[in-house]
Coordinates of C-alpha atoms in Angstrom, one line a residue:
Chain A
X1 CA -31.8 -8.5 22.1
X2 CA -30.9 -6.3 24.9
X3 CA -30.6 -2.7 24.7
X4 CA -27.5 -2.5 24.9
X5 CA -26.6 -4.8 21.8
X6 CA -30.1 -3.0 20.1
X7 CA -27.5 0.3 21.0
X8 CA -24.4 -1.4 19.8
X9 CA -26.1 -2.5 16.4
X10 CA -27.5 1.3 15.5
X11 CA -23.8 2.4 16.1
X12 CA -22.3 -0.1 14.1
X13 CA -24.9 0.5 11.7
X14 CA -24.7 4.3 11.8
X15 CA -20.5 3.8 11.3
X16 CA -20.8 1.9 8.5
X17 CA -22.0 4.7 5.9
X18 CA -20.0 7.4 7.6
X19 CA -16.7 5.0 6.8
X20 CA -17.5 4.0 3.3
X21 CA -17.9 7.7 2.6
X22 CA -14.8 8.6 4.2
X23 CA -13.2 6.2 2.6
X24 CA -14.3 7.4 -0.7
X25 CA -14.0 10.9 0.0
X26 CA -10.0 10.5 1.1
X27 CA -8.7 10.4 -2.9
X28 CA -11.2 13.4 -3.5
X29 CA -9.5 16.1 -2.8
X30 CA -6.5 15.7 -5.0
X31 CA -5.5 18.1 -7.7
X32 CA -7.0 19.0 -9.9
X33 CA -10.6 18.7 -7.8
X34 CA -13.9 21.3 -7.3
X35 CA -13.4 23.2 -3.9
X36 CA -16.7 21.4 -3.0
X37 CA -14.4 18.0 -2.9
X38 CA -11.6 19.6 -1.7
X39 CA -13.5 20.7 1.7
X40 CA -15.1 17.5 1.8
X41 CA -12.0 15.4 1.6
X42 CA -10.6 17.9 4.5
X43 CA -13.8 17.0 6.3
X44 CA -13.0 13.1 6.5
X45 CA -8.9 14.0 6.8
X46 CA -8.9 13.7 10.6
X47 CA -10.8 10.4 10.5
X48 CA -8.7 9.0 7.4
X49 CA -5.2 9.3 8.7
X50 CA -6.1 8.4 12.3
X51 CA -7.0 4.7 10.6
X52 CA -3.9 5.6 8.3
X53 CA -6.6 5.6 5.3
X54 CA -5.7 9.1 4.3
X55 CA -4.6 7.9 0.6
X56 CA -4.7 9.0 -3.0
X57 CA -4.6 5.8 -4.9
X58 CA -3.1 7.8 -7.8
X59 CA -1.0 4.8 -8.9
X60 CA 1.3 6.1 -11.8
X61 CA -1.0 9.0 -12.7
X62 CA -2.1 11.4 -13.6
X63 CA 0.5 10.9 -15.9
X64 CA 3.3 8.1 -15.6
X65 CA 7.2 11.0 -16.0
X66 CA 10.3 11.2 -14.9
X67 CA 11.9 8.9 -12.2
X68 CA 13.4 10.9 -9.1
X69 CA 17.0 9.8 -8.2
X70 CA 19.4 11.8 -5.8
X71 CA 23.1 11.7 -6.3
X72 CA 25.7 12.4 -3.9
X73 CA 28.9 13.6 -4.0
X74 CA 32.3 14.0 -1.0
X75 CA 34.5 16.0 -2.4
X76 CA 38.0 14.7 -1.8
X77 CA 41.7 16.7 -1.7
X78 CA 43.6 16.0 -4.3
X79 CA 41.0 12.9 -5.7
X80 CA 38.5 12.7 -7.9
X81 CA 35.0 13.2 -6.1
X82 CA 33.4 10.2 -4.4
X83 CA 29.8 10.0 -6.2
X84 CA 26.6 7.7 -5.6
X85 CA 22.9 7.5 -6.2
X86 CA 19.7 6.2 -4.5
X87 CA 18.4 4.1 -5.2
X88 CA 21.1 1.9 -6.2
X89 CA 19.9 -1.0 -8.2
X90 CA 22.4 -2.9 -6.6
X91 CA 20.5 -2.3 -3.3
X92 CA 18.9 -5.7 -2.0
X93 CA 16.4 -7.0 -1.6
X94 CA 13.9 -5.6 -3.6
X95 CA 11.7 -4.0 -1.4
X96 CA 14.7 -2.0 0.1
X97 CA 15.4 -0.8 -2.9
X98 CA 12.2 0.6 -3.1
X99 CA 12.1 1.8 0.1
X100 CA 15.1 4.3 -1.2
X101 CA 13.9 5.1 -4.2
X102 CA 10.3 6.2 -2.7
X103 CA 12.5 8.7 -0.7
X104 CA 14.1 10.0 -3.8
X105 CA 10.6 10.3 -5.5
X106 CA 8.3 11.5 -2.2
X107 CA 9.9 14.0 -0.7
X108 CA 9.0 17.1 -3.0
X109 CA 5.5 15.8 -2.4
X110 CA 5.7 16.7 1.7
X111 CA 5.4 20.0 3.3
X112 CA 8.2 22.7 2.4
X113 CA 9.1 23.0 6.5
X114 CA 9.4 19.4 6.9
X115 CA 11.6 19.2 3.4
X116 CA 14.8 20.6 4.0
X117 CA 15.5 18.8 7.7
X118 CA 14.6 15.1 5.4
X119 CA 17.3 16.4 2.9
X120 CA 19.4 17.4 5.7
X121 CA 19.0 13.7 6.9
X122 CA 19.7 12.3 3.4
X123 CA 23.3 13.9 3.5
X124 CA 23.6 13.0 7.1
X125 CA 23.3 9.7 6.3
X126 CA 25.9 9.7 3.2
X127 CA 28.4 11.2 5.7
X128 CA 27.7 8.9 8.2
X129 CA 28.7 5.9 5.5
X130 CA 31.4 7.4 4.0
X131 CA 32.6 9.6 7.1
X132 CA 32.9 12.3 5.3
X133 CA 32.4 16.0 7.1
X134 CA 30.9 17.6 3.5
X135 CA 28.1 16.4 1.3
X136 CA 26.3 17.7 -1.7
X137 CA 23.0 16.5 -3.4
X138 CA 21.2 16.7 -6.6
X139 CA 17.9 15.8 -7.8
X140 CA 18.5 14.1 -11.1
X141 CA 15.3 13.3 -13.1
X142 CA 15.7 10.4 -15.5
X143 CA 13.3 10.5 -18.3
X144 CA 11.8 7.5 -19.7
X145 CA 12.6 7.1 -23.4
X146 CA 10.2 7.5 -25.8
X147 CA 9.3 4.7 -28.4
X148 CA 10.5 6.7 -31.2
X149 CA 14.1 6.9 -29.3
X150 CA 13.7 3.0 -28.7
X151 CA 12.9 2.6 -32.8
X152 CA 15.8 4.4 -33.7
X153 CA 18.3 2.1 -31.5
X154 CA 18.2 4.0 -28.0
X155 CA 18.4 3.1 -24.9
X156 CA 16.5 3.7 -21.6
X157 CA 20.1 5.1 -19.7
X158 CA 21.0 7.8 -22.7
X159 CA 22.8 10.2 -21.2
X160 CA 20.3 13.4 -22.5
X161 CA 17.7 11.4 -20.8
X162 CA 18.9 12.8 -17.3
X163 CA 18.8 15.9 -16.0
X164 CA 20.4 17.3 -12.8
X165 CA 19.0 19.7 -9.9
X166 CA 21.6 20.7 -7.5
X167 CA 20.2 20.9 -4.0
X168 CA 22.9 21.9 -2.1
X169 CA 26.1 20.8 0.3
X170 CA 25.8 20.4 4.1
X171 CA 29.3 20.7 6.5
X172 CA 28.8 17.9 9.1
X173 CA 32.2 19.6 11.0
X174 CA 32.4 17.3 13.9
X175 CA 34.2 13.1 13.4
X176 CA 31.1 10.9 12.8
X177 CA 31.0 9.3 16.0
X178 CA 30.7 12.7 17.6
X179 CA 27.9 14.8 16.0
X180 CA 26.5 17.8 17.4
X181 CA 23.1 17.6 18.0
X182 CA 22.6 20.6 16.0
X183 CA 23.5 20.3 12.6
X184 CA 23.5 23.6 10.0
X185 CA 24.4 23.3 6.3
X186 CA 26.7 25.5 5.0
X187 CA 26.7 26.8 1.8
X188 CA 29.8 26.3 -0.5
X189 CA 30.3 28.4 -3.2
X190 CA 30.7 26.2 -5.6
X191 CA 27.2 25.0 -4.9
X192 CA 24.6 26.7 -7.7
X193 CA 21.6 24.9 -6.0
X194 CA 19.4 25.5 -2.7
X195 CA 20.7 26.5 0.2
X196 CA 19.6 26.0 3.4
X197 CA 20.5 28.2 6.3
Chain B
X1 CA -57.3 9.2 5.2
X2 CA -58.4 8.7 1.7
X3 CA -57.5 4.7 0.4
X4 CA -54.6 6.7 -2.3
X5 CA -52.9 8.0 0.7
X6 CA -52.8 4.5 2.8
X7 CA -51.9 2.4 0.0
X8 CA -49.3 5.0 -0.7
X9 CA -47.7 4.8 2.9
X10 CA -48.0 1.4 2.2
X11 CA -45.8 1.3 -0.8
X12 CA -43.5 3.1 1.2
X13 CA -43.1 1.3 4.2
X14 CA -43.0 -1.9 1.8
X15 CA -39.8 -0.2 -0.1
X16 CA -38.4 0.8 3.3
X17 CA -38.8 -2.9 5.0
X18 CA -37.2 -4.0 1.6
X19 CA -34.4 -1.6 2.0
X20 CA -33.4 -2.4 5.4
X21 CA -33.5 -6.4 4.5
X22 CA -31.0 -5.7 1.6
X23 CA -28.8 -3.6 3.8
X24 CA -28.8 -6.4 6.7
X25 CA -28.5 -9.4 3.7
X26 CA -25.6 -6.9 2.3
X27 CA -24.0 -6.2 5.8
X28 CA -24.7 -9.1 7.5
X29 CA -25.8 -12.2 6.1
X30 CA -23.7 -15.1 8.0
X31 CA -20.9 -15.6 6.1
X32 CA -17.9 -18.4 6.5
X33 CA -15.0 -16.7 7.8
X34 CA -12.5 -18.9 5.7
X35 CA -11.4 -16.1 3.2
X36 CA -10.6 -14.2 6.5
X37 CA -8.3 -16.8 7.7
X38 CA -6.4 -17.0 4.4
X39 CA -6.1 -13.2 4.1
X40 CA -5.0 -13.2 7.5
X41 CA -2.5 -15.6 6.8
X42 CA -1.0 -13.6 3.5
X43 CA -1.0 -10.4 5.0
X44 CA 0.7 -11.6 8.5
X45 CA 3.3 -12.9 6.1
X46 CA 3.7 -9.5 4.5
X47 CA 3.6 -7.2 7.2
X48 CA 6.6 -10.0 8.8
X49 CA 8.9 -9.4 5.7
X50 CA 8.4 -6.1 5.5
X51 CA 9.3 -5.5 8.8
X52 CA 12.2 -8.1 8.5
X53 CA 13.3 -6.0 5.8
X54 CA 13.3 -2.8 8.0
X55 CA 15.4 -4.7 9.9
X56 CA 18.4 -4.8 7.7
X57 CA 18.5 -0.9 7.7
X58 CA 16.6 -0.1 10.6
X59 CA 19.0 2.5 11.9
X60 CA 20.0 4.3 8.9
X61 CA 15.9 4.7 8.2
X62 CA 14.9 5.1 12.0
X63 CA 17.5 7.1 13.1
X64 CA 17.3 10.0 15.2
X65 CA 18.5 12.4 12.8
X66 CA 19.4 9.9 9.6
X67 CA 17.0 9.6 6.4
X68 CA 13.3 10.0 8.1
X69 CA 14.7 12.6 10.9
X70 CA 12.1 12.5 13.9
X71 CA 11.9 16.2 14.0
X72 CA 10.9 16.6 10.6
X73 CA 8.2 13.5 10.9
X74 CA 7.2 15.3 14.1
X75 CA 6.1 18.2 11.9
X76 CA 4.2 16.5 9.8
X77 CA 2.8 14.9 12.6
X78 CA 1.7 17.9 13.9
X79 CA -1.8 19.4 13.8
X80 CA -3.0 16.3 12.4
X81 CA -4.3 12.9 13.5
X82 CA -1.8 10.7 12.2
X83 CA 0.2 8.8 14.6
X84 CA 3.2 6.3 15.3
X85 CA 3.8 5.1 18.7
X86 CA 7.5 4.4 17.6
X87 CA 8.0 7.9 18.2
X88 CA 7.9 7.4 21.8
X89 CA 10.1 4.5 21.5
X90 CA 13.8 5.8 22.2
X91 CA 16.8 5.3 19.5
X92 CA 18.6 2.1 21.7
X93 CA 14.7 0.3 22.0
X94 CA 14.4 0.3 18.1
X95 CA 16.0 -3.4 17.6
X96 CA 13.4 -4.3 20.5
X97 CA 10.4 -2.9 18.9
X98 CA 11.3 -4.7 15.9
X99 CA 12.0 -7.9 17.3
X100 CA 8.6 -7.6 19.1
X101 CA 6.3 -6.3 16.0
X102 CA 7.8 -9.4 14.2
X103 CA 6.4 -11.8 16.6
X104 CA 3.4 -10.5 16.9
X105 CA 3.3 -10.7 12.9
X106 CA 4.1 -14.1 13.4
X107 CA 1.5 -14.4 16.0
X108 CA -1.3 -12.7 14.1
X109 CA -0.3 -15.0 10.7
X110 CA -0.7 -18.0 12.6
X111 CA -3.6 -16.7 14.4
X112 CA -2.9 -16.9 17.7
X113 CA -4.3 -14.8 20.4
X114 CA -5.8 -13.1 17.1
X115 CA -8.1 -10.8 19.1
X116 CA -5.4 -9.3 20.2
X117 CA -2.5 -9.4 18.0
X118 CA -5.0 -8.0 15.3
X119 CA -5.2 -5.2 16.7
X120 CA -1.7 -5.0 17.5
X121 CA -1.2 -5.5 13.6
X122 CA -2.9 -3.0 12.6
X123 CA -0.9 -0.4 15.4
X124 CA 2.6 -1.9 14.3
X125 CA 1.4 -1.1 10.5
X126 CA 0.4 2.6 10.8
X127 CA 3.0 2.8 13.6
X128 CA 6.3 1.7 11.3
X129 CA 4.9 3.4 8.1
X130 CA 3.7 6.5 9.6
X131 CA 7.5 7.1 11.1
X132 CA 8.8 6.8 7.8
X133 CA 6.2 8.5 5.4
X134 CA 8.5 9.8 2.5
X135 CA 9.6 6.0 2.4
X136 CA 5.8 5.0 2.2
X137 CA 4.2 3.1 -1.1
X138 CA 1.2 1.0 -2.0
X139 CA 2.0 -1.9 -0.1
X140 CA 1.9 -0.2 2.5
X141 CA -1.5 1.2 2.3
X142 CA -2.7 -1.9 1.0
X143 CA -1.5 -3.9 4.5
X144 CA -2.9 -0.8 6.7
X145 CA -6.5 -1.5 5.5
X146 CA -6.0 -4.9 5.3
X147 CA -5.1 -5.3 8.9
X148 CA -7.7 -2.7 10.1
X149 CA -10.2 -5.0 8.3
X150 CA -8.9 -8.2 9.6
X151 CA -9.1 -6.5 13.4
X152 CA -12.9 -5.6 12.9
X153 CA -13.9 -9.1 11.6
X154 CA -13.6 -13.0 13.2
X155 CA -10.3 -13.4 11.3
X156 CA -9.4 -15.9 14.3
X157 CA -12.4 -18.4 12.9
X158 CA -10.7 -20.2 10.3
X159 CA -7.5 -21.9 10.1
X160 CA -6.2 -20.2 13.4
X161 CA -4.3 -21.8 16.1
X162 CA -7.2 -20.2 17.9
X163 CA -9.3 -22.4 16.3
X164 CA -8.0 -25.6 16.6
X165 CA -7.7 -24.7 20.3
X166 CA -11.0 -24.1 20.4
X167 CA -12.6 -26.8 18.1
X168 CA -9.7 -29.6 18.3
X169 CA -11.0 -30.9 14.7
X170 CA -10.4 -29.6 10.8
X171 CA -12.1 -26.2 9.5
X172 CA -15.1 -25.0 11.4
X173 CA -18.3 -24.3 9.4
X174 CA -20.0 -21.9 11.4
X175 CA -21.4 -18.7 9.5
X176 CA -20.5 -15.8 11.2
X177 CA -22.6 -12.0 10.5
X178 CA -19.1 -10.4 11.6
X179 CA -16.8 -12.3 9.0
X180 CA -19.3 -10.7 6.5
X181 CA -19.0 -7.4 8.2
X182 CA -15.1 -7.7 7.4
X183 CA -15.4 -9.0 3.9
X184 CA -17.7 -6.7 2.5
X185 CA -15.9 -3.5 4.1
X186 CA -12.7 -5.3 1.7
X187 CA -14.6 -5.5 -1.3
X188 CA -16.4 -1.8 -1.3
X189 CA -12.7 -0.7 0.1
X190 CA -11.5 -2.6 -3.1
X191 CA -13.8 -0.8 -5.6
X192 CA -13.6 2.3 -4.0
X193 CA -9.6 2.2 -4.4
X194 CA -9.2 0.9 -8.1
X195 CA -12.7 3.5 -9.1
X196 CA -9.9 6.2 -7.9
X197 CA -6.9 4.8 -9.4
X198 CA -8.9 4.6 -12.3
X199 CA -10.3 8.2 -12.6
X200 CA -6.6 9.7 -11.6
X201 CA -5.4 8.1 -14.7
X202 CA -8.1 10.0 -16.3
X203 CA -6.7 13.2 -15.3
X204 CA -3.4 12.4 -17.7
X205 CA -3.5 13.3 -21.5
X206 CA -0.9 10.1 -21.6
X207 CA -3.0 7.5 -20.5
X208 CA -6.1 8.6 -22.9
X209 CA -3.2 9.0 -25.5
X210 CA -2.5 5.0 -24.8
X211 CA 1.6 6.2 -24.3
X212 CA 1.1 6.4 -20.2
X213 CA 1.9 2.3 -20.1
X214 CA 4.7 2.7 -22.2
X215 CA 6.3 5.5 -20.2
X216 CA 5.9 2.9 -17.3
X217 CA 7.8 0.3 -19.2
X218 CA 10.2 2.8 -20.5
X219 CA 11.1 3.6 -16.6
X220 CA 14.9 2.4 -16.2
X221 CA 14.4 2.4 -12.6
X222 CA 11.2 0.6 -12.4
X223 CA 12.0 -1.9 -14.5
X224 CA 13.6 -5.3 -13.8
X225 CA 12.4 -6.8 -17.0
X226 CA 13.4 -5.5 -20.6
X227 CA 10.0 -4.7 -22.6
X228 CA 11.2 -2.1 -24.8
X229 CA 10.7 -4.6 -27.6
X230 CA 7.0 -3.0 -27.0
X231 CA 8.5 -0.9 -29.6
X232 CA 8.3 -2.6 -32.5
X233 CA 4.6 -3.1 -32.0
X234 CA 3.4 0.1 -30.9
X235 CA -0.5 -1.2 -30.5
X236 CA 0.4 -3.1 -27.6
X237 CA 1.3 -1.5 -24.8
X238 CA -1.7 1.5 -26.1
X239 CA -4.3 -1.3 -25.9
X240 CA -2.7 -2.6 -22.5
X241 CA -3.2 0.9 -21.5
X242 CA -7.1 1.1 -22.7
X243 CA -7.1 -2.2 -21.1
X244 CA -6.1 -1.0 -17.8
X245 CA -8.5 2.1 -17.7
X246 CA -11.0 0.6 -18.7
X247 CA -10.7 -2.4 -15.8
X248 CA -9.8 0.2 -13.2
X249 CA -12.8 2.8 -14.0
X250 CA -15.5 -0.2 -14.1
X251 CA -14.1 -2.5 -11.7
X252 CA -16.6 -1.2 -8.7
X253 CA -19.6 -2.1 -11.0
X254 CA -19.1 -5.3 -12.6
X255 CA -17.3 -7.1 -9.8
X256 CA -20.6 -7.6 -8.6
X257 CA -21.8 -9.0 -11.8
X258 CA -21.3 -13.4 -10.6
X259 CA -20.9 -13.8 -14.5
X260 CA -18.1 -11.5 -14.9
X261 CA -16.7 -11.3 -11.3
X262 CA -13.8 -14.4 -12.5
X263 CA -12.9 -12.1 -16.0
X264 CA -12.5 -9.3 -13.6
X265 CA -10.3 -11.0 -11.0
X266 CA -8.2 -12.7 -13.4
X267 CA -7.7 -9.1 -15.3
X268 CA -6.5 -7.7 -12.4
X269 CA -4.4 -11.1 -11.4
X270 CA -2.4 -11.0 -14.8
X271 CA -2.1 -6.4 -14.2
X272 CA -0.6 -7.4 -10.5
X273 CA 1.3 -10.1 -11.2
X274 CA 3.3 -8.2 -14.2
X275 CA 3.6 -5.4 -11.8
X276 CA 5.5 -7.6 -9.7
X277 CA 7.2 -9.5 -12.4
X278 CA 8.3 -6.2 -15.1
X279 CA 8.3 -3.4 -12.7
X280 CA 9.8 -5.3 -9.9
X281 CA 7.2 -4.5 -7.3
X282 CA 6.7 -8.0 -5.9
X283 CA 5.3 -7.1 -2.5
X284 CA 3.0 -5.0 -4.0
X285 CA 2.0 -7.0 -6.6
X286 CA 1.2 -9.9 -4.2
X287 CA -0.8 -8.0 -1.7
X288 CA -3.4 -5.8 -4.2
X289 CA -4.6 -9.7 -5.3
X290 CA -4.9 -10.7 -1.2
X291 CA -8.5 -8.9 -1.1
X292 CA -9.3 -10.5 -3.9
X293 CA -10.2 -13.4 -2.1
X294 CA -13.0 -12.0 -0.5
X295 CA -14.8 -12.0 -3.7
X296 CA -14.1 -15.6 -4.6
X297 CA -16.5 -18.2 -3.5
X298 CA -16.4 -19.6 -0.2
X299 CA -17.7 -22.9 -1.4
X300 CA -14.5 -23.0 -4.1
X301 CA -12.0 -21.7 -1.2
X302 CA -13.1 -24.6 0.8
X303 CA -13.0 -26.7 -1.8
X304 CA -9.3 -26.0 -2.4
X305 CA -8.0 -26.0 1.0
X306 CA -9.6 -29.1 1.7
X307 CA -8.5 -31.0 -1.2
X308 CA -5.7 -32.7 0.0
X309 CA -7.3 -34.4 2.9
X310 CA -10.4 -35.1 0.6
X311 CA -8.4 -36.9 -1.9
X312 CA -6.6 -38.8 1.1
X313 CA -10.0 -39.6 2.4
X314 CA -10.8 -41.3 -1.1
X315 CA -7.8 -43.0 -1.9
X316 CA -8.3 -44.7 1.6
X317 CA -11.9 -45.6 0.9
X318 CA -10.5 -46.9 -2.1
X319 CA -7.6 -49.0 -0.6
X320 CA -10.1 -50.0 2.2
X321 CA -12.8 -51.4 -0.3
X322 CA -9.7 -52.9 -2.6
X323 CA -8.7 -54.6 0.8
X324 CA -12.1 -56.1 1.4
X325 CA -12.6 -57.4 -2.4

């Protein structure tokens, strides 16, 4: 063996203690976890996401709640408001469907700065559909029934299973085709939920 | 030096030279890259129909300033070492990139140019789901470290189009120290993932109270198969819960255990196939049981992917000696 393989083979085996403890150290740091974890999850962060291995594994825990859906709404002179929620079970196939619904349940779980521009996008995207210049959210959380509600003759959709969260409206002044680059919600009065300026 | 003290450092250099043969057995004992080639082949096939699926929104999720905005993924971006090169890909070259990451999927499925197109995998996976993080799930975690896995190991040895290239004749038998590199880097990855999943659940009052399954079942918008009849027989879905900790948390352990290892694997074949089947999450489903293969014997994988042309073989042995009669 030459010395560079001799080299090559320390390396390799050098890498593959420090990966597997990485590895293991990525889900560490999640709440609730000792400060000692914590620091060493931060420690193997860089290396983690760079191999896009920076994940939890916290598949419906700790505990399995409430789904996350966001409903829309254009209001319309002199009609009723034009409503809709994603995910839409109607959405096809599958795995797009998921894809929506993961951005109704993920995105209180990234950064506060980065939160209001996705939202922002969210409504942008509604107008865009429907071309409509105004568009307001809502979280709405649906609540999974409990067996007791089941025993008794419930059902998973009951209406007090839901629960809304107004987020706010955003103006999108310009036609659809023409969009300022810069977009600012407005706040409408009407609105009781978030606001962002 | 006293004769304690030598036999001592005897002992010790005995238990060393033991440990390093275990670790090199452990690490990189030839192995048949086979379960490679067929995880190659499933996960190719993923990555392609996830990304086809991209495709029918692409713009409405990759837009400039639609659902995943590209400032607001550039600030998460920021300061950290996460990284998609389809940010420097301009709006009007999205179709392009797309229509390009599908062939190389369908490159890297059929193993062609694979040292390449592995690699490339693996960048097109962390490059499409890092753009779009708050759309992110399991699957696509599970196809990240899968690819980065199959790029590391000889996942071009075994039923490739680089190896019938190369060898012109059926499955090739050599044993390659690399394809067990690869496999066992799958398998600790493996326990290391479900020992999490496991102890996360452990965190929640529900899924020690045994009512955490049924909340899952109970999830309107999960579910694409009615099981509130669960209901009427309350012990199920708590057992199904105990069940699942219980797999989860031991998993890493008894996995390695040859009598148990098929219990284990068909535990968590039924938990990922009713994920797919009650909760809707096909994709997912399918591609947790992928890595599976690396724990299933190579012997029995070659066994099953030869059959058919084994079974020709004897049917024309027996025609041939029916002939000759």
């Amino acid at each position: 063996m030459s010395i560079f393989r001799k080299a090559g083979f320390l390396l390799l085996n050098l890498w593959i203690p420090f990966h597997v403890v990485a590895v293991f150290l990525a889900p560490s740091g999640m709440p609730p976890s000792s400060p000692l974890l914590v620091n060493a999850a931060e420690l193997a962060r860089p290396y983690n996401e760079a191999l896009f291995l920076n994940h939890g594994y916290h598949y419906f825990a700790p505990d399995p709640g409430a789904s996350t859906l966001v409903e829309w709404s254009i209001d319309r002179p002199g009609d009723i408001p034009l409503k809709g929620r994603f995910p839409d079970p109607q959405t096809s196939p599958r795995l797009l469907y998921h894809r929506y619904f993961m951005l109704a349940e993920n995105v209180e779980a990234f950064s506060p700065e980065a939160r209001p521009l996705i939202l922002r996008g969210y409504a942008k995207h509604i107008a865009d559909v429907h071309k409509a210049d105004q568009v307001s959210l809502s979280f709405i959380r649906h609540y999974p029934a409990s067996m007791v509600r089941i025993q008794a003759g419930g059902s998973l959709r009951d209406e007090d299973s839901y629960e809304m969260e107004p987020i706010g409206t955003w103006n999108f002044d310009a036609p659809p085709n023409r969009l300022p680059t810069s977009l600012t919600p407005v706040p409408v009065e009407h609105t009781s939920g978030r606001q962002f300026e | 030096m006293t004769s304690s003290s030598s036999r001592l450092i005897a002992i010790i250099r005995c238990g060393l030279l033991r440990a390093r043969d275990a670790w090199l057995r452990f690490w990189f004992e030839p192995a048949d890259p086979l379960p490679l080639g067929l995880i190659r082949i499933l996960t190719g096939l993923m990555l392609t129909y996830s990304l086809c699926v991209w495709g029918l929104d692409l713009q409405a999720f990759f837009g400039d300033d639609l659902l995943q905005p590209r400032e607001a993924i550039e600030m998460l971006h920021e300061g950290n070492a996460m990284f998609s090169l389809l940010l420097y890909v301009p709006q009007e070259w999205m179709f392009a990139a797309l229509a390009a990451s599908i062939l190389v999927s369908l490159l890297f499925t059929a193993g062609a140019f694979t040292r390449v197109t592995s690699v490339l995998a693996f960048l097109i996976t962390t490059s499409w789901s890092q753009r779009v993080p708050v759309a992110n799930f399991g699957l696509d975690q599970i196809v990240g470290l899968l690819c980065l896995y199959l790029a590391i190991g000889p996942s071009e040895a075994s039923l490739s189009w680089d190896s019938y290239r190369r060898h012109k004749k059926g499955l090739s038998t050599q044993l390659l120290p690399s394809a067990r590199l690869a496999l066992r880097l799958l398998q600790v990855h493996l326990c290391i993932i479900y020992l999490w999943a496991g102890f996360a659940k452990l965190k929640g009052e529900t899924w020690w109270t045994g009512e955490a399954l049924w909340r899952v079942i109970a999830n309107q918008e999960y579910q694409t198969a009615d099981l509130t009849w669960m209901a009427k027989i309350p012990w199920l879905p708590y057992l199904l819960a105990h069940i699942t900790i219980v797999w989860e948390v031991f998993f890493c352990a008894l996995i390695w255990n040859r009598t148990l290892r098929p219990l284990m694997l068909f535990i968590g074949v039924c938990i990922h196939l009713g994920i797919g089947a009650f909760l809707g999450m096909w994709t997912f489903g399918l591609i947790m049981i992928v890595p599976y293969l690396s724990f299933v014997s190579d012997k029995r994988l070659r066994a099953f992917i030869t059959w058919p042309s084994s079974k020709r073989r004897a049917l024309q042995t027996e025609e041939s000696a029916s002939t000759s009669e």
